[in-house]
Protein backbone atom coordinates (compact mmCIF):
# COMPACT_ATOMS: atom_id res chain seq x y z
CA UNK A 1 0.00 0.00 0.00
CA UNK A 2 1.33 3.43 -0.93
CA UNK A 3 1.01 6.09 1.76
CA UNK A 4 -0.86 9.23 0.78
CA UNK A 5 -0.35 12.77 2.05
CA UNK A 6 -3.49 12.33 4.18
CA UNK A 7 -2.06 9.12 5.70
CA UNK A 8 1.14 10.95 6.55
CA UNK A 9 -0.73 13.87 8.15
CA UNK A 10 -3.02 11.52 10.06
CA UNK A 11 -0.02 9.60 11.39
CA UNK A 12 1.73 12.83 12.31
CA UNK A 13 -1.31 14.23 14.11
CA UNK A 14 -2.08 10.93 15.82
CA UNK A 15 1.51 10.07 16.63
CA UNK A 16 2.50 13.56 17.66
CA UNK A 17 -0.48 14.35 19.82
CA UNK A 18 -1.34 10.83 20.88
CA UNK A 19 -4.87 12.05 21.46
CA UNK A 20 -6.66 10.27 18.66
CA UNK A 21 -4.81 6.96 18.68
CA UNK A 22 -7.82 4.98 19.97
CA UNK A 23 -9.92 6.40 17.13
CA UNK A 24 -7.41 5.90 14.33
CA UNK A 25 -9.73 3.71 12.22
CA UNK A 26 -12.42 6.40 12.43
CA UNK A 27 -9.88 9.07 11.59
CA UNK A 28 -8.85 7.19 8.48
CA UNK A 29 -12.52 6.68 7.55
CA UNK A 30 -13.17 10.42 7.87
CA UNK A 31 -10.12 11.27 5.76
CA UNK A 32 -11.09 8.73 3.11
CA UNK A 33 -14.66 10.03 3.06
CA UNK A 34 -13.49 13.64 2.53
CA UNK A 35 -11.21 12.53 -0.27
CA UNK A 36 -13.98 10.53 -1.93
CA UNK A 37 -16.46 13.41 -1.78
CA UNK A 38 -13.84 15.88 -3.03
CA UNK A 39 -13.02 13.69 -6.01
CA UNK A 40 -16.68 13.08 -6.82
CA UNK A 41 -16.46 9.38 -5.95
CA UNK A 42 -18.96 9.71 -3.09
CA UNK A 43 -22.15 11.72 -2.72
CA UNK A 44 -21.89 15.02 -0.84
CA UNK A 45 -24.26 13.97 1.94
CA UNK A 46 -23.91 15.03 5.56
CA UNK A 47 -24.29 12.26 8.11
CA UNK A 48 -23.94 14.13 11.43
CA UNK A 49 -24.24 17.85 10.78
CA UNK A 50 -27.41 19.59 9.68
CA UNK A 51 -27.32 21.54 6.43
CA UNK A 52 -27.15 24.84 8.36
CA UNK A 53 -24.34 23.58 10.61
CA UNK A 54 -22.44 22.27 7.60
CA UNK A 55 -22.79 25.62 5.81
CA UNK A 56 -21.30 27.46 8.78
CA UNK A 57 -18.51 24.88 9.22
CA UNK A 58 -17.73 25.05 5.49
CA UNK A 59 -17.50 28.85 5.70
CA UNK A 60 -15.31 28.72 8.83
CA UNK A 61 -12.84 26.20 7.40
CA UNK A 62 -12.70 28.21 4.17
CA UNK A 63 -11.48 31.19 6.21
CA UNK A 64 -8.96 29.06 8.15
CA UNK A 65 -7.42 27.57 4.98
CA UNK A 66 -8.66 29.75 2.14
CA UNK A 67 -8.42 28.95 -1.52
CA UNK A 68 -5.58 30.90 -3.10
CA UNK A 69 -3.46 29.82 -6.02
CA UNK A 70 -3.62 26.40 -4.33
CA UNK A 71 -6.66 24.48 -3.14
CA UNK A 72 -7.98 25.29 0.31
CA UNK A 73 -10.19 23.56 2.85
CA UNK A 74 -13.21 23.79 0.57
CA UNK A 75 -11.52 21.83 -2.22
CA UNK A 76 -10.11 19.34 0.29
CA UNK A 77 -13.61 18.53 1.49
CA UNK A 78 -12.75 19.40 5.08
CA UNK A 79 -16.41 19.98 5.96
CA UNK A 80 -17.08 16.34 4.98
CA UNK A 81 -14.11 15.19 7.06
CA UNK A 82 -15.50 17.06 10.07
CA UNK A 83 -19.00 15.72 9.46
CA UNK A 84 -17.70 12.15 9.24
CA UNK A 85 -15.56 12.70 12.35
CA UNK A 86 -18.75 13.15 14.34
CA UNK A 87 -20.02 9.82 13.04
CA UNK A 88 -16.72 8.05 13.80
CA UNK A 89 -13.85 9.04 16.08
CA UNK A 90 -15.46 12.14 17.63
CA UNK A 91 -19.07 10.85 17.75
CA UNK A 92 -19.64 11.46 21.45
CA UNK A 93 -18.59 15.09 21.17
CA UNK A 94 -21.26 16.19 18.67
CA UNK A 95 -23.51 17.81 21.33
CA UNK A 96 -20.61 19.93 22.60
CA UNK A 97 -19.63 20.84 19.05
CA UNK A 98 -23.20 21.91 18.35
CA UNK A 99 -23.10 24.13 21.43
CA UNK A 100 -19.98 25.80 20.06
CA UNK A 101 -21.58 26.27 16.67
CA UNK A 102 -24.60 27.82 18.40
CA UNK A 103 -22.21 30.37 19.93
CA UNK A 104 -20.84 31.15 16.48
CA UNK A 105 -24.42 31.55 15.24
CA UNK A 106 -25.30 33.91 18.11
CA UNK A 107 -22.27 36.06 17.37
CA UNK A 108 -23.01 36.09 13.64
CA UNK A 109 -26.59 37.13 14.32
CA UNK A 110 -25.26 39.90 16.55
CA UNK A 111 -23.27 41.29 13.63
CA UNK A 112 -26.22 41.18 11.24
CA UNK A 113 -29.68 40.40 12.61
CA UNK A 114 -30.71 36.85 11.82
CA UNK A 115 -27.59 36.13 9.75
CA UNK A 116 -25.82 32.80 9.81
CA UNK A 117 -22.02 32.82 9.81
CA UNK A 118 -22.03 31.45 6.26
CA UNK A 119 -24.05 34.42 4.99
CA UNK A 120 -21.75 37.10 6.41
CA UNK A 121 -19.24 38.77 4.12
CA UNK A 122 -15.64 37.62 4.45
CA UNK A 123 -14.65 40.80 6.31
CA UNK A 124 -17.29 40.12 8.98
CA UNK A 125 -16.41 36.42 9.02
CA UNK A 126 -12.73 37.19 9.59
CA UNK A 127 -13.54 39.73 12.32
CA UNK A 128 -15.83 37.29 14.10
CA UNK A 129 -13.25 34.50 13.92
CA UNK A 130 -10.57 36.87 15.23
CA UNK A 131 -12.82 37.60 18.22
CA UNK A 132 -13.31 33.87 18.77
CA UNK A 133 -9.72 32.81 18.20
CA UNK A 134 -9.17 31.89 21.86
CA UNK A 135 -12.48 30.05 22.29
CA UNK A 136 -12.72 26.26 22.50
CA UNK A 137 -14.93 26.00 19.41
CA UNK A 138 -12.48 27.90 17.23
CA UNK A 139 -9.58 25.76 18.46
CA UNK A 140 -11.60 22.63 17.84
CA UNK A 141 -12.57 23.61 14.31
CA UNK A 142 -9.02 24.71 13.54
CA UNK A 143 -7.63 21.37 14.77
CA UNK A 144 -10.18 19.40 12.76
CA UNK A 145 -9.43 21.57 9.72
CA UNK A 146 -5.71 20.82 9.96
CA UNK A 147 -6.43 17.11 10.37
CA UNK A 148 -8.77 17.16 7.38
CA UNK A 149 -6.25 18.94 5.21
PDB file of C-alpha atoms in Angstrom:
ATOM      1  CA  UNK A   1       0.000   0.000   0.000  1.00  0.00           C
ATOM      2  CA  UNK A   2       1.325   3.426  -0.932  1.00  0.00           C
ATOM      3  CA  UNK A   3       1.006   6.087   1.758  1.00  0.00           C
ATOM      4  CA  UNK A   4      -0.857   9.228   0.785  1.00  0.00           C
ATOM      5  CA  UNK A   5      -0.351  12.767   2.052  1.00  0.00           C
ATOM      6  CA  UNK A   6      -3.490  12.330   4.177  1.00  0.00           C
ATOM      7  CA  UNK A   7      -2.063   9.116   5.696  1.00  0.00           C
ATOM      8  CA  UNK A   8       1.138  10.951   6.554  1.00  0.00           C
ATOM      9  CA  UNK A   9      -0.728  13.867   8.146  1.00  0.00           C
ATOM     10  CA  UNK A  10      -3.023  11.518  10.056  1.00  0.00           C
ATOM     11  CA  UNK A  11      -0.018   9.600  11.387  1.00  0.00           C
ATOM     12  CA  UNK A  12       1.726  12.835  12.310  1.00  0.00           C
ATOM     13  CA  UNK A  13      -1.306  14.227  14.113  1.00  0.00           C
ATOM     14  CA  UNK A  14      -2.081  10.929  15.817  1.00  0.00           C
ATOM     15  CA  UNK A  15       1.510  10.072  16.631  1.00  0.00           C
ATOM     16  CA  UNK A  16       2.501  13.561  17.662  1.00  0.00           C
ATOM     17  CA  UNK A  17      -0.477  14.346  19.818  1.00  0.00           C
ATOM     18  CA  UNK A  18      -1.336  10.834  20.882  1.00  0.00           C
ATOM     19  CA  UNK A  19      -4.874  12.051  21.458  1.00  0.00           C
ATOM     20  CA  UNK A  20      -6.657  10.271  18.656  1.00  0.00           C
ATOM     21  CA  UNK A  21      -4.805   6.956  18.675  1.00  0.00           C
ATOM     22  CA  UNK A  22      -7.825   4.985  19.972  1.00  0.00           C
ATOM     23  CA  UNK A  23      -9.920   6.400  17.125  1.00  0.00           C
ATOM     24  CA  UNK A  24      -7.408   5.895  14.332  1.00  0.00           C
ATOM     25  CA  UNK A  25      -9.726   3.709  12.220  1.00  0.00           C
ATOM     26  CA  UNK A  26     -12.422   6.396  12.434  1.00  0.00           C
ATOM     27  CA  UNK A  27      -9.883   9.067  11.591  1.00  0.00           C
ATOM     28  CA  UNK A  28      -8.853   7.187   8.475  1.00  0.00           C
ATOM     29  CA  UNK A  29     -12.520   6.676   7.550  1.00  0.00           C
ATOM     30  CA  UNK A  30     -13.171  10.418   7.868  1.00  0.00           C
ATOM     31  CA  UNK A  31     -10.123  11.273   5.758  1.00  0.00           C
ATOM     32  CA  UNK A  32     -11.090   8.731   3.107  1.00  0.00           C
ATOM     33  CA  UNK A  33     -14.660  10.031   3.063  1.00  0.00           C
ATOM     34  CA  UNK A  34     -13.495  13.635   2.534  1.00  0.00           C
ATOM     35  CA  UNK A  35     -11.205  12.529  -0.271  1.00  0.00           C
ATOM     36  CA  UNK A  36     -13.981  10.533  -1.933  1.00  0.00           C
ATOM     37  CA  UNK A  37     -16.465  13.413  -1.776  1.00  0.00           C
ATOM     38  CA  UNK A  38     -13.838  15.879  -3.027  1.00  0.00           C
ATOM     39  CA  UNK A  39     -13.024  13.695  -6.011  1.00  0.00           C
ATOM     40  CA  UNK A  40     -16.679  13.078  -6.818  1.00  0.00           C
ATOM     41  CA  UNK A  41     -16.456   9.381  -5.954  1.00  0.00           C
ATOM     42  CA  UNK A  42     -18.960   9.710  -3.087  1.00  0.00           C
ATOM     43  CA  UNK A  43     -22.150  11.719  -2.717  1.00  0.00           C
ATOM     44  CA  UNK A  44     -21.893  15.021  -0.845  1.00  0.00           C
ATOM     45  CA  UNK A  45     -24.256  13.972   1.937  1.00  0.00           C
ATOM     46  CA  UNK A  46     -23.909  15.032   5.562  1.00  0.00           C
ATOM     47  CA  UNK A  47     -24.288  12.260   8.114  1.00  0.00           C
ATOM     48  CA  UNK A  48     -23.940  14.127  11.426  1.00  0.00           C
ATOM     49  CA  UNK A  49     -24.238  17.846  10.779  1.00  0.00           C
ATOM     50  CA  UNK A  50     -27.410  19.587   9.683  1.00  0.00           C
ATOM     51  CA  UNK A  51     -27.319  21.544   6.434  1.00  0.00           C
ATOM     52  CA  UNK A  52     -27.151  24.844   8.356  1.00  0.00           C
ATOM     53  CA  UNK A  53     -24.340  23.584  10.613  1.00  0.00           C
ATOM     54  CA  UNK A  54     -22.442  22.269   7.604  1.00  0.00           C
ATOM     55  CA  UNK A  55     -22.792  25.618   5.808  1.00  0.00           C
ATOM     56  CA  UNK A  56     -21.297  27.458   8.778  1.00  0.00           C
ATOM     57  CA  UNK A  57     -18.509  24.878   9.224  1.00  0.00           C
ATOM     58  CA  UNK A  58     -17.726  25.049   5.487  1.00  0.00           C
ATOM     59  CA  UNK A  59     -17.496  28.852   5.701  1.00  0.00           C
ATOM     60  CA  UNK A  60     -15.307  28.721   8.825  1.00  0.00           C
ATOM     61  CA  UNK A  61     -12.837  26.204   7.398  1.00  0.00           C
ATOM     62  CA  UNK A  62     -12.697  28.210   4.175  1.00  0.00           C
ATOM     63  CA  UNK A  63     -11.482  31.190   6.209  1.00  0.00           C
ATOM     64  CA  UNK A  64      -8.962  29.055   8.150  1.00  0.00           C
ATOM     65  CA  UNK A  65      -7.420  27.566   4.982  1.00  0.00           C
ATOM     66  CA  UNK A  66      -8.659  29.747   2.140  1.00  0.00           C
ATOM     67  CA  UNK A  67      -8.419  28.950  -1.523  1.00  0.00           C
ATOM     68  CA  UNK A  68      -5.584  30.903  -3.096  1.00  0.00           C
ATOM     69  CA  UNK A  69      -3.456  29.820  -6.022  1.00  0.00           C
ATOM     70  CA  UNK A  70      -3.615  26.405  -4.330  1.00  0.00           C
ATOM     71  CA  UNK A  71      -6.665  24.476  -3.140  1.00  0.00           C
ATOM     72  CA  UNK A  72      -7.984  25.285   0.305  1.00  0.00           C
ATOM     73  CA  UNK A  73     -10.194  23.561   2.854  1.00  0.00           C
ATOM     74  CA  UNK A  74     -13.210  23.791   0.566  1.00  0.00           C
ATOM     75  CA  UNK A  75     -11.519  21.835  -2.220  1.00  0.00           C
ATOM     76  CA  UNK A  76     -10.107  19.338   0.286  1.00  0.00           C
ATOM     77  CA  UNK A  77     -13.613  18.528   1.491  1.00  0.00           C
ATOM     78  CA  UNK A  78     -12.747  19.401   5.076  1.00  0.00           C
ATOM     79  CA  UNK A  79     -16.408  19.981   5.957  1.00  0.00           C
ATOM     80  CA  UNK A  80     -17.076  16.342   4.978  1.00  0.00           C
ATOM     81  CA  UNK A  81     -14.107  15.190   7.060  1.00  0.00           C
ATOM     82  CA  UNK A  82     -15.498  17.065  10.070  1.00  0.00           C
ATOM     83  CA  UNK A  83     -18.997  15.721   9.462  1.00  0.00           C
ATOM     84  CA  UNK A  84     -17.697  12.145   9.244  1.00  0.00           C
ATOM     85  CA  UNK A  85     -15.555  12.703  12.352  1.00  0.00           C
ATOM     86  CA  UNK A  86     -18.752  13.149  14.338  1.00  0.00           C
ATOM     87  CA  UNK A  87     -20.020   9.818  13.035  1.00  0.00           C
ATOM     88  CA  UNK A  88     -16.721   8.049  13.799  1.00  0.00           C
ATOM     89  CA  UNK A  89     -13.851   9.035  16.083  1.00  0.00           C
ATOM     90  CA  UNK A  90     -15.462  12.141  17.633  1.00  0.00           C
ATOM     91  CA  UNK A  91     -19.065  10.851  17.750  1.00  0.00           C
ATOM     92  CA  UNK A  92     -19.644  11.461  21.448  1.00  0.00           C
ATOM     93  CA  UNK A  93     -18.595  15.086  21.167  1.00  0.00           C
ATOM     94  CA  UNK A  94     -21.258  16.189  18.674  1.00  0.00           C
ATOM     95  CA  UNK A  95     -23.514  17.809  21.328  1.00  0.00           C
ATOM     96  CA  UNK A  96     -20.607  19.935  22.601  1.00  0.00           C
ATOM     97  CA  UNK A  97     -19.628  20.835  19.045  1.00  0.00           C
ATOM     98  CA  UNK A  98     -23.196  21.908  18.346  1.00  0.00           C
ATOM     99  CA  UNK A  99     -23.098  24.129  21.433  1.00  0.00           C
ATOM    100  CA  UNK A 100     -19.978  25.804  20.064  1.00  0.00           C
ATOM    101  CA  UNK A 101     -21.585  26.273  16.665  1.00  0.00           C
ATOM    102  CA  UNK A 102     -24.598  27.822  18.397  1.00  0.00           C
ATOM    103  CA  UNK A 103     -22.214  30.372  19.933  1.00  0.00           C
ATOM    104  CA  UNK A 104     -20.835  31.147  16.477  1.00  0.00           C
ATOM    105  CA  UNK A 105     -24.417  31.553  15.236  1.00  0.00           C
ATOM    106  CA  UNK A 106     -25.297  33.912  18.114  1.00  0.00           C
ATOM    107  CA  UNK A 107     -22.273  36.060  17.373  1.00  0.00           C
ATOM    108  CA  UNK A 108     -23.014  36.091  13.637  1.00  0.00           C
ATOM    109  CA  UNK A 109     -26.589  37.125  14.325  1.00  0.00           C
ATOM    110  CA  UNK A 110     -25.261  39.902  16.549  1.00  0.00           C
ATOM    111  CA  UNK A 111     -23.269  41.287  13.627  1.00  0.00           C
ATOM    112  CA  UNK A 112     -26.222  41.181  11.245  1.00  0.00           C
ATOM    113  CA  UNK A 113     -29.682  40.400  12.611  1.00  0.00           C
ATOM    114  CA  UNK A 114     -30.705  36.852  11.820  1.00  0.00           C
ATOM    115  CA  UNK A 115     -27.594  36.135   9.750  1.00  0.00           C
ATOM    116  CA  UNK A 116     -25.822  32.797   9.807  1.00  0.00           C
ATOM    117  CA  UNK A 117     -22.021  32.815   9.810  1.00  0.00           C
ATOM    118  CA  UNK A 118     -22.027  31.447   6.256  1.00  0.00           C
ATOM    119  CA  UNK A 119     -24.050  34.422   4.989  1.00  0.00           C
ATOM    120  CA  UNK A 120     -21.746  37.097   6.405  1.00  0.00           C
ATOM    121  CA  UNK A 121     -19.238  38.770   4.115  1.00  0.00           C
ATOM    122  CA  UNK A 122     -15.640  37.618   4.445  1.00  0.00           C
ATOM    123  CA  UNK A 123     -14.653  40.800   6.312  1.00  0.00           C
ATOM    124  CA  UNK A 124     -17.289  40.123   8.980  1.00  0.00           C
ATOM    125  CA  UNK A 125     -16.408  36.420   9.018  1.00  0.00           C
ATOM    126  CA  UNK A 126     -12.731  37.188   9.593  1.00  0.00           C
ATOM    127  CA  UNK A 127     -13.539  39.735  12.315  1.00  0.00           C
ATOM    128  CA  UNK A 128     -15.828  37.292  14.104  1.00  0.00           C
ATOM    129  CA  UNK A 129     -13.249  34.501  13.920  1.00  0.00           C
ATOM    130  CA  UNK A 130     -10.570  36.865  15.227  1.00  0.00           C
ATOM    131  CA  UNK A 131     -12.824  37.598  18.218  1.00  0.00           C
ATOM    132  CA  UNK A 132     -13.311  33.870  18.770  1.00  0.00           C
ATOM    133  CA  UNK A 133      -9.719  32.809  18.202  1.00  0.00           C
ATOM    134  CA  UNK A 134      -9.170  31.890  21.859  1.00  0.00           C
ATOM    135  CA  UNK A 135     -12.479  30.052  22.292  1.00  0.00           C
ATOM    136  CA  UNK A 136     -12.719  26.260  22.501  1.00  0.00           C
ATOM    137  CA  UNK A 137     -14.927  25.996  19.414  1.00  0.00           C
ATOM    138  CA  UNK A 138     -12.475  27.896  17.226  1.00  0.00           C
ATOM    139  CA  UNK A 139      -9.579  25.764  18.464  1.00  0.00           C
ATOM    140  CA  UNK A 140     -11.600  22.635  17.844  1.00  0.00           C
ATOM    141  CA  UNK A 141     -12.573  23.610  14.305  1.00  0.00           C
ATOM    142  CA  UNK A 142      -9.020  24.710  13.535  1.00  0.00           C
ATOM    143  CA  UNK A 143      -7.631  21.367  14.771  1.00  0.00           C
ATOM    144  CA  UNK A 144     -10.177  19.403  12.763  1.00  0.00           C
ATOM    145  CA  UNK A 145      -9.430  21.569   9.721  1.00  0.00           C
ATOM    146  CA  UNK A 146      -5.709  20.820   9.960  1.00  0.00           C
ATOM    147  CA  UNK A 147      -6.427  17.110  10.374  1.00  0.00           C
ATOM    148  CA  UNK A 148      -8.768  17.161   7.384  1.00  0.00           C
ATOM    149  CA  UNK A 149      -6.249  18.935   5.212  1.00  0.00           C
TER     150      UNK A 149
END
